[in-house]
mmCIF file with all atom_site columns, C-alpha atoms in Angstrom:
data_model
loop_
_atom_site.group_PDB
_atom_site.id
_atom_site.type_symbol
_atom_site.label_atom_id
_atom_site.label_alt_id
_atom_site.label_comp_id
_atom_site.label_asym_id
_atom_site.label_entity_id
_atom_site.label_seq_id
_atom_site.pdbx_PDB_ins_code
_atom_site.Cartn_x
_atom_site.Cartn_y
_atom_site.Cartn_z
_atom_site.occupancy
_atom_site.B_iso_or_equiv
_atom_site.pdbx_formal_charge
_atom_site.auth_seq_id
_atom_site.auth_comp_id
_atom_site.auth_asym_id
_atom_site.auth_atom_id
_atom_site.pdbx_PDB_model_num
ATOM 1   C CA . MET A 1 1   ? 51.256 53.034  80.768 1.00 66.00 ? 128 MET A CA 1
ATOM 2   C CA . ILE A 1 2   ? 53.652 54.971  78.574 1.00 81.00 ? 129 ILE A CA 1
ATOM 3   C CA . ARG A 1 3   ? 53.943 58.503  79.873 1.00 85.00 ? 130 ARG A CA 1
ATOM 4   C CA . TYR A 1 4   ? 55.404 61.704  78.547 1.00 88.00 ? 131 TYR A CA 1
ATOM 5   C CA . HIS A 1 5   ? 58.914 62.664  79.585 1.00 90.00 ? 132 HIS A CA 1
ATOM 6   C CA . PRO A 1 6   ? 58.871 64.182  83.110 1.00 93.00 ? 133 PRO A CA 1
ATOM 7   C CA . LEU A 1 7   ? 60.258 67.489  81.808 1.00 95.00 ? 134 LEU A CA 1
ATOM 8   C CA . LEU A 1 8   ? 57.395 67.693  79.298 1.00 94.00 ? 135 LEU A CA 1
ATOM 9   C CA . VAL A 1 9   ? 54.918 66.946  82.072 1.00 94.00 ? 136 VAL A CA 1
ATOM 10  C CA . ALA A 1 10  ? 56.374 69.655  84.309 1.00 96.00 ? 137 ALA A CA 1
ATOM 11  C CA . LEU A 1 11  ? 56.491 72.171  81.460 1.00 97.00 ? 138 LEU A CA 1
ATOM 12  C CA . HIS A 1 12  ? 52.911 71.342  80.447 1.00 96.00 ? 139 HIS A CA 1
ATOM 13  C CA . TRP A 1 13  ? 51.465 72.108  83.882 1.00 96.00 ? 140 TRP A CA 1
ATOM 14  C CA . ILE A 1 14  ? 53.731 75.063  84.661 1.00 98.00 ? 141 ILE A CA 1
ATOM 15  C CA . MET A 1 15  ? 53.001 76.658  81.294 1.00 98.00 ? 142 MET A CA 1
ATOM 16  C CA . ALA A 1 16  ? 49.281 75.920  81.568 1.00 97.00 ? 143 ALA A CA 1
ATOM 17  C CA . LEU A 1 17  ? 49.151 77.804  84.865 1.00 97.00 ? 144 LEU A CA 1
ATOM 18  C CA . MET A 1 18  ? 51.288 80.675  83.573 1.00 98.00 ? 145 MET A CA 1
ATOM 19  C CA . ILE A 1 19  ? 49.236 81.019  80.388 1.00 98.00 ? 146 ILE A CA 1
ATOM 20  C CA . LEU A 1 20  ? 45.979 81.117  82.356 1.00 97.00 ? 147 LEU A CA 1
ATOM 21  C CA . ILE A 1 21  ? 47.444 83.764  84.674 1.00 97.00 ? 148 ILE A CA 1
ATOM 22  C CA . ALA A 1 22  ? 48.716 85.842  81.735 1.00 97.00 ? 149 ALA A CA 1
ATOM 23  C CA . LEU A 1 23  ? 45.380 85.598  79.909 1.00 97.00 ? 150 LEU A CA 1
ATOM 24  C CA . ALA A 1 24  ? 43.443 86.590  83.039 1.00 96.00 ? 151 ALA A CA 1
ATOM 25  C CA . ALA A 1 25  ? 45.807 89.440  83.877 1.00 96.00 ? 152 ALA A CA 1
ATOM 26  C CA . GLY A 1 26  ? 45.791 90.777  80.334 1.00 95.00 ? 153 GLY A CA 1
ATOM 27  C CA . GLY A 1 27  ? 42.128 90.310  79.515 1.00 94.00 ? 154 GLY A CA 1
ATOM 28  C CA . LEU A 1 28  ? 40.430 90.826  82.852 1.00 93.00 ? 155 LEU A CA 1
ATOM 29  C CA . VAL A 1 29  ? 42.697 93.311  84.615 1.00 93.00 ? 156 VAL A CA 1
ATOM 30  C CA . LEU A 1 30  ? 45.019 95.247  82.334 1.00 94.00 ? 157 LEU A CA 1
ATOM 31  C CA . ALA A 1 31  ? 42.603 95.678  79.418 1.00 91.00 ? 158 ALA A CA 1
ATOM 32  C CA . ASP A 1 32  ? 40.160 97.632  81.584 1.00 91.00 ? 159 ASP A CA 1
ATOM 33  C CA . MET A 1 33  ? 42.761 99.568  83.571 1.00 93.00 ? 160 MET A CA 1
ATOM 34  C CA . PRO A 1 34  ? 43.395 103.091 82.270 1.00 94.00 ? 161 PRO A CA 1
ATOM 35  C CA . ASN A 1 35  ? 46.965 103.759 81.176 1.00 93.00 ? 162 ASN A CA 1
ATOM 36  C CA . THR A 1 36  ? 46.985 106.722 83.580 1.00 92.00 ? 163 THR A CA 1
ATOM 37  C CA . ASP A 1 37  ? 46.562 104.407 86.603 1.00 93.00 ? 164 ASP A CA 1
ATOM 38  C CA . PRO A 1 38  ? 49.980 104.143 88.336 1.00 89.00 ? 165 PRO A CA 1
ATOM 39  C CA . GLU A 1 39  ? 49.256 100.491 89.173 1.00 93.00 ? 166 GLU A CA 1
ATOM 40  C CA . LYS A 1 40  ? 49.211 99.658  85.474 1.00 94.00 ? 167 LYS A CA 1
ATOM 41  C CA . LEU A 1 41  ? 53.024 99.759  85.411 1.00 94.00 ? 168 LEU A CA 1
ATOM 42  C CA . ASN A 1 42  ? 53.188 96.989  88.034 1.00 94.00 ? 169 ASN A CA 1
ATOM 43  C CA . GLY A 1 43  ? 50.566 94.963  86.190 1.00 96.00 ? 170 GLY A CA 1
ATOM 44  C CA . LEU A 1 44  ? 52.393 95.367  82.894 1.00 97.00 ? 171 LEU A CA 1
ATOM 45  C CA . ALA A 1 45  ? 55.702 94.401  84.510 1.00 97.00 ? 172 ALA A CA 1
ATOM 46  C CA . GLY A 1 46  ? 54.204 91.164  85.780 1.00 97.00 ? 173 GLY A CA 1
ATOM 47  C CA . HIS A 1 47  ? 52.320 90.428  82.560 1.00 97.00 ? 174 HIS A CA 1
ATOM 48  C CA . MET A 1 48  ? 55.346 91.095  80.374 1.00 97.00 ? 175 MET A CA 1
ATOM 49  C CA . THR A 1 49  ? 57.666 89.055  82.608 1.00 98.00 ? 176 THR A CA 1
ATOM 50  C CA . VAL A 1 50  ? 55.312 86.076  82.648 1.00 98.00 ? 177 VAL A CA 1
ATOM 51  C CA . GLY A 1 51  ? 54.912 86.353  78.869 1.00 98.00 ? 178 GLY A CA 1
ATOM 52  C CA . MET A 1 52  ? 58.652 86.322  78.272 1.00 98.00 ? 179 MET A CA 1
ATOM 53  C CA . VAL A 1 53  ? 59.118 83.357  80.619 1.00 98.00 ? 180 VAL A CA 1
ATOM 54  C CA . ILE A 1 54  ? 56.355 81.508  78.748 1.00 98.00 ? 181 ILE A CA 1
ATOM 55  C CA . GLY A 1 55  ? 58.232 82.196  75.511 1.00 98.00 ? 182 GLY A CA 1
ATOM 56  C CA . GLY A 1 56  ? 61.457 80.753  76.920 1.00 98.00 ? 183 GLY A CA 1
ATOM 57  C CA . LEU A 1 57  ? 59.685 77.715  78.335 1.00 98.00 ? 184 LEU A CA 1
ATOM 58  C CA . LEU A 1 58  ? 57.951 77.151  75.001 1.00 98.00 ? 185 LEU A CA 1
ATOM 59  C CA . VAL A 1 59  ? 61.325 76.830  73.278 1.00 98.00 ? 186 VAL A CA 1
ATOM 60  C CA . VAL A 1 60  ? 62.498 74.357  75.944 1.00 98.00 ? 187 VAL A CA 1
ATOM 61  C CA . ARG A 1 61  ? 59.238 72.419  75.645 1.00 96.00 ? 188 ARG A CA 1
ATOM 62  C CA . LEU A 1 62  ? 59.420 72.175  71.850 1.00 95.00 ? 189 LEU A CA 1
ATOM 63  C CA . ALA A 1 63  ? 63.057 71.050  71.984 1.00 96.00 ? 190 ALA A CA 1
ATOM 64  C CA . THR A 1 64  ? 62.208 68.460  74.648 1.00 96.00 ? 191 THR A CA 1
ATOM 65  C CA . ARG A 1 65  ? 59.242 67.226  72.638 1.00 93.00 ? 192 ARG A CA 1
ATOM 66  C CA . LEU A 1 66  ? 61.383 66.793  69.533 1.00 94.00 ? 193 LEU A CA 1
ATOM 67  C CA . MET A 1 67  ? 64.194 65.020  71.418 1.00 95.00 ? 194 MET A CA 1
ATOM 68  C CA . THR A 1 68  ? 62.267 62.615  73.649 1.00 92.00 ? 195 THR A CA 1
ATOM 69  C CA . THR A 1 69  ? 60.264 59.477  73.023 1.00 88.00 ? 196 THR A CA 1
ATOM 70  C CA . MET A 1 70  ? 56.560 60.171  72.893 1.00 87.00 ? 197 MET A CA 1
ATOM 71  C CA . PRO A 1 71  ? 53.789 57.797  73.879 1.00 87.00 ? 198 PRO A CA 1
ATOM 72  C CA . PRO A 1 72  ? 51.646 56.550  71.018 1.00 86.00 ? 199 PRO A CA 1
ATOM 73  C CA . LYS A 1 73  ? 49.031 59.081  69.938 1.00 85.00 ? 200 LYS A CA 1
ATOM 74  C CA . ALA A 1 74  ? 45.758 58.760  71.788 1.00 85.00 ? 201 ALA A CA 1
ATOM 75  C CA . THR A 1 75  ? 42.888 57.757  69.577 1.00 88.00 ? 202 THR A CA 1
ATOM 76  C CA . THR A 1 76  ? 39.187 58.420  69.783 1.00 89.00 ? 203 THR A CA 1
ATOM 77  C CA . GLY A 1 77  ? 38.095 55.873  67.210 1.00 88.00 ? 204 GLY A CA 1
ATOM 78  C CA . SER A 1 78  ? 37.396 58.709  64.781 1.00 90.00 ? 205 SER A CA 1
ATOM 79  C CA . THR A 1 79  ? 40.001 59.632  62.169 1.00 92.00 ? 206 THR A CA 1
ATOM 80  C CA . PHE A 1 80  ? 38.548 63.152  62.007 1.00 93.00 ? 207 PHE A CA 1
ATOM 81  C CA . LEU A 1 81  ? 38.779 63.733  65.783 1.00 91.00 ? 208 LEU A CA 1
ATOM 82  C CA . ASP A 1 82  ? 42.255 62.203  65.904 1.00 90.00 ? 209 ASP A CA 1
ATOM 83  C CA . ARG A 1 83  ? 43.438 64.660  63.220 1.00 93.00 ? 210 ARG A CA 1
ATOM 84  C CA . ILE A 1 84  ? 41.891 67.567  65.107 1.00 92.00 ? 211 ILE A CA 1
ATOM 85  C CA . GLY A 1 85  ? 43.676 66.383  68.254 1.00 91.00 ? 212 GLY A CA 1
ATOM 86  C CA . ASN A 1 86  ? 47.028 66.349  66.498 1.00 90.00 ? 213 ASN A CA 1
ATOM 87  C CA . LEU A 1 87  ? 46.433 69.746  64.891 1.00 94.00 ? 214 LEU A CA 1
ATOM 88  C CA . THR A 1 88  ? 45.353 71.371  68.145 1.00 93.00 ? 215 THR A CA 1
ATOM 89  C CA . HIS A 1 89  ? 48.564 70.372  69.879 1.00 91.00 ? 216 HIS A CA 1
ATOM 90  C CA . TRP A 1 90  ? 50.619 72.069  67.182 1.00 94.00 ? 217 TRP A CA 1
ATOM 91  C CA . ALA A 1 91  ? 48.169 75.011  67.204 1.00 97.00 ? 218 ALA A CA 1
ATOM 92  C CA . PHE A 1 92  ? 49.123 75.579  70.844 1.00 96.00 ? 219 PHE A CA 1
ATOM 93  C CA . TYR A 1 93  ? 52.751 76.080  69.843 1.00 96.00 ? 220 TYR A CA 1
ATOM 94  C CA . ILE A 1 94  ? 51.710 78.467  67.072 1.00 97.00 ? 221 ILE A CA 1
ATOM 95  C CA . LEU A 1 95  ? 49.262 80.496  69.167 1.00 98.00 ? 222 LEU A CA 1
ATOM 96  C CA . VAL A 1 96  ? 51.505 80.741  72.217 1.00 98.00 ? 223 VAL A CA 1
ATOM 97  C CA . SER A 1 97  ? 54.382 81.809  69.956 1.00 98.00 ? 224 SER A CA 1
ATOM 98  C CA . GLY A 1 98  ? 52.071 84.361  68.375 1.00 98.00 ? 225 GLY A CA 1
ATOM 99  C CA . MET A 1 99  ? 51.060 85.681  71.786 1.00 98.00 ? 226 MET A CA 1
ATOM 100 C CA . VAL A 1 100 ? 54.669 86.081  72.877 1.00 98.00 ? 227 VAL A CA 1
ATOM 101 C CA . LEU A 1 101 ? 55.750 87.697  69.611 1.00 98.00 ? 228 LEU A CA 1
ATOM 102 C CA . SER A 1 102 ? 52.743 90.043  69.391 1.00 98.00 ? 229 SER A CA 1
ATOM 103 C CA . GLY A 1 103 ? 53.281 90.959  73.039 1.00 97.00 ? 230 GLY A CA 1
ATOM 104 C CA . LEU A 1 104 ? 56.914 91.782  72.357 1.00 98.00 ? 231 LEU A CA 1
ATOM 105 C CA . ALA A 1 105 ? 55.920 93.740  69.258 1.00 97.00 ? 232 ALA A CA 1
ATOM 106 C CA . THR A 1 106 ? 53.395 95.696  71.335 1.00 97.00 ? 233 THR A CA 1
ATOM 107 C CA . ALA A 1 107 ? 56.021 96.367  73.996 1.00 97.00 ? 234 ALA A CA 1
ATOM 108 C CA . PHE A 1 108 ? 58.515 97.619  71.422 1.00 96.00 ? 235 PHE A CA 1
ATOM 109 C CA . GLY A 1 109 ? 55.869 99.597  69.513 1.00 95.00 ? 236 GLY A CA 1
ATOM 110 C CA . ALA A 1 110 ? 54.760 101.391 72.692 1.00 95.00 ? 237 ALA A CA 1
ATOM 111 C CA . ASN A 1 111 ? 58.322 101.724 74.043 1.00 95.00 ? 238 ASN A CA 1
ATOM 112 C CA . LEU A 1 112 ? 57.271 99.791  77.145 1.00 96.00 ? 239 LEU A CA 1
ATOM 113 C CA . PHE A 1 113 ? 60.605 98.304  78.193 1.00 97.00 ? 240 PHE A CA 1
ATOM 114 C CA . PRO A 1 114 ? 62.151 101.630 79.292 1.00 97.00 ? 241 PRO A CA 1
ATOM 115 C CA . ILE A 1 115 ? 58.883 102.782 80.856 1.00 96.00 ? 242 ILE A CA 1
ATOM 116 C CA . VAL A 1 116 ? 57.997 99.570  82.677 1.00 95.00 ? 243 VAL A CA 1
ATOM 117 C CA . PHE A 1 117 ? 61.353 98.044  83.590 1.00 96.00 ? 244 PHE A CA 1
ATOM 118 C CA . TRP A 1 118 ? 63.891 100.859 83.553 1.00 95.00 ? 245 TRP A CA 1
ATOM 119 C CA . ALA A 1 119 ? 61.835 103.622 85.222 1.00 89.00 ? 246 ALA A CA 1
ATOM 120 C CA . SER A 1 120 ? 62.437 106.086 82.389 1.00 92.00 ? 247 SER A CA 1
ATOM 121 C CA . GLY A 1 121 ? 59.759 108.338 83.839 1.00 90.00 ? 248 GLY A CA 1
ATOM 122 C CA . ASP A 1 122 ? 57.950 108.557 80.508 1.00 93.00 ? 249 ASP A CA 1
ATOM 123 C CA . PRO A 1 123 ? 54.195 108.069 80.720 1.00 93.00 ? 250 PRO A CA 1
ATOM 124 C CA . LEU A 1 124 ? 52.447 105.138 79.127 1.00 94.00 ? 251 LEU A CA 1
ATOM 125 C CA . PRO A 1 125 ? 50.838 105.949 75.788 1.00 93.00 ? 252 PRO A CA 1
ATOM 126 C CA . ASP A 1 126 ? 47.251 107.153 76.079 1.00 92.00 ? 253 ASP A CA 1
ATOM 127 C CA . SER A 1 127 ? 46.143 103.882 74.506 1.00 91.00 ? 254 SER A CA 1
ATOM 128 C CA . PHE A 1 128 ? 47.560 100.745 72.951 1.00 91.00 ? 255 PHE A CA 1
ATOM 129 C CA . GLY A 1 129 ? 44.509 100.542 70.689 1.00 89.00 ? 256 GLY A CA 1
ATOM 130 C CA . ASN A 1 130 ? 46.233 102.234 67.768 1.00 91.00 ? 257 ASN A CA 1
ATOM 131 C CA . LEU A 1 131 ? 48.875 99.503  67.566 1.00 94.00 ? 258 LEU A CA 1
ATOM 132 C CA . PRO A 1 132 ? 48.018 96.712  65.096 1.00 95.00 ? 259 PRO A CA 1
ATOM 133 C CA . GLN A 1 133 ? 50.234 94.325  67.024 1.00 96.00 ? 260 GLN A CA 1
ATOM 134 C CA . ARG A 1 134 ? 48.063 94.942  70.112 1.00 95.00 ? 261 ARG A CA 1
ATOM 135 C CA . ALA A 1 135 ? 44.973 94.040  68.061 1.00 95.00 ? 262 ALA A CA 1
ATOM 136 C CA . ALA A 1 136 ? 46.730 90.835  66.977 1.00 97.00 ? 263 ALA A CA 1
ATOM 137 C CA . HIS A 1 137 ? 47.635 90.113  70.621 1.00 97.00 ? 264 HIS A CA 1
ATOM 138 C CA . GLY A 1 138 ? 43.969 90.381  71.602 1.00 95.00 ? 265 GLY A CA 1
ATOM 139 C CA . LEU A 1 139 ? 42.741 88.260  68.703 1.00 97.00 ? 266 LEU A CA 1
ATOM 140 C CA . ILE A 1 140 ? 45.305 85.538  69.388 1.00 98.00 ? 267 ILE A CA 1
ATOM 141 C CA . ALA A 1 141 ? 44.267 85.596  73.056 1.00 97.00 ? 268 ALA A CA 1
ATOM 142 C CA . LEU A 1 142 ? 40.659 84.864  72.068 1.00 97.00 ? 269 LEU A CA 1
ATOM 143 C CA . CYS A 1 143 ? 41.771 82.001  69.825 1.00 97.00 ? 270 CYS A CA 1
ATOM 144 C CA . LEU A 1 144 ? 43.963 80.639  72.605 1.00 98.00 ? 271 LEU A CA 1
ATOM 145 C CA . VAL A 1 145 ? 41.077 80.722  75.102 1.00 97.00 ? 272 VAL A CA 1
ATOM 146 C CA . ALA A 1 146 ? 38.918 78.794  72.611 1.00 97.00 ? 273 ALA A CA 1
ATOM 147 C CA . LEU A 1 147 ? 41.701 76.249  72.044 1.00 97.00 ? 274 LEU A CA 1
ATOM 148 C CA . ILE A 1 148 ? 42.187 75.802  75.794 1.00 97.00 ? 275 ILE A CA 1
ATOM 149 C CA . ALA A 1 149 ? 38.451 75.148  76.184 1.00 97.00 ? 276 ALA A CA 1
ATOM 150 C CA . LEU A 1 150 ? 38.599 72.574  73.368 1.00 95.00 ? 277 LEU A CA 1
ATOM 151 C CA . HIS A 1 151 ? 41.669 70.961  74.926 1.00 95.00 ? 278 HIS A CA 1
ATOM 152 C CA . ILE A 1 152 ? 39.995 70.653  78.330 1.00 95.00 ? 279 ILE A CA 1
ATOM 153 C CA . ALA A 1 153 ? 36.814 69.267  76.742 1.00 94.00 ? 280 ALA A CA 1
ATOM 154 C CA . ALA A 1 154 ? 38.856 66.681  74.827 1.00 92.00 ? 281 ALA A CA 1
ATOM 155 C CA . ALA A 1 155 ? 40.719 65.633  77.978 1.00 92.00 ? 282 ALA A CA 1
ATOM 156 C CA . VAL A 1 156 ? 37.423 65.239  79.853 1.00 93.00 ? 283 VAL A CA 1
ATOM 157 C CA . TYR A 1 157 ? 35.964 63.259  76.917 1.00 91.00 ? 284 TYR A CA 1
ATOM 158 C CA . HIS A 1 158 ? 38.962 60.923  76.894 1.00 90.00 ? 285 HIS A CA 1
ATOM 159 C CA . GLN A 1 159 ? 38.960 60.517  80.657 1.00 89.00 ? 286 GLN A CA 1
ATOM 160 C CA . LEU A 1 160 ? 35.234 60.160  81.352 1.00 92.00 ? 287 LEU A CA 1
ATOM 161 C CA . VAL A 1 161 ? 33.693 58.890  78.115 1.00 93.00 ? 288 VAL A CA 1
ATOM 162 C CA . LEU A 1 162 ? 36.453 56.835  76.500 1.00 90.00 ? 289 LEU A CA 1
ATOM 163 C CA . LYS A 1 163 ? 37.919 55.944  79.919 1.00 88.00 ? 290 LYS A CA 1
ATOM 164 C CA . ASP A 1 164 ? 41.391 55.672  78.428 1.00 87.00 ? 291 ASP A CA 1
ATOM 165 C CA . SER A 1 165 ? 43.227 57.255  81.406 1.00 83.00 ? 292 SER A CA 1
ATOM 166 C CA . ILE A 1 166 ? 44.659 59.952  79.167 1.00 84.00 ? 293 ILE A CA 1
ATOM 167 C CA . LEU A 1 167 ? 45.416 62.268  82.086 1.00 84.00 ? 294 LEU A CA 1
ATOM 168 C CA . SER A 1 168 ? 47.807 59.765  83.638 1.00 85.00 ? 295 SER A CA 1
ATOM 169 C CA . ARG A 1 169 ? 50.015 60.066  80.537 1.00 83.00 ? 296 ARG A CA 1
ATOM 170 C CA . MET A 1 170 ? 50.525 63.756  81.293 1.00 83.00 ? 297 MET A CA 1
ATOM 171 C CA . TRP A 1 171 ? 51.360 63.210  84.948 1.00 86.00 ? 298 TRP A CA 1
ATOM 172 C CA . PHE A 1 172 ? 54.369 62.052  86.875 1.00 84.00 ? 299 PHE A CA 1
ATOM 173 C CA . GLY A 1 173 ? 55.149 58.394  87.377 1.00 77.00 ? 300 GLY A CA 1
ATOM 174 C CA . LYS A 1 174 ? 57.137 55.518  86.005 1.00 73.00 ? 301 LYS A CA 1
ATOM 175 C CA . ARG A 1 175 ? 57.551 55.643  82.226 1.00 60.00 ? 302 ARG A CA 1
ATOM 176 C CA . THR A 1 176 ? 56.957 52.093  81.040 1.00 58.00 ? 303 THR A CA 1
#
């Protein structure tokens, strides 16, 4: 079984967990928390930190992917599905990059770095809703959730229907 490079495997699972945490924190916690709630600063600090780490790891992951030997592409027997599979993997890079960049743009547009990290004492804006970059951040998040669902469904299809042991390629073990 030809596996992915161990660094790619580690980055895949670490980033998957971090992205799920960031999506849950942003969409389920922070979105509904009023900007006047003092706890929002702590939530934003964590969310922003995780987002920036994801951005850094994404660069490392892309560089590793481009510099290491990859296993042959998995196939479904359908040219159409195989193309979608290839496109969705690159769509992850695009959407995660978009999330990081729109998050940074939101942070700069709302002057969040001094407020959240440097204790400037300034209050949070009444709302982030007037920032177009925040709208983009939310839209990209929805697209990313849909892509994650598709990715999981495809992995389950490969593993349980095609029985091609696809998950073992993205796990640790001897690279043959």
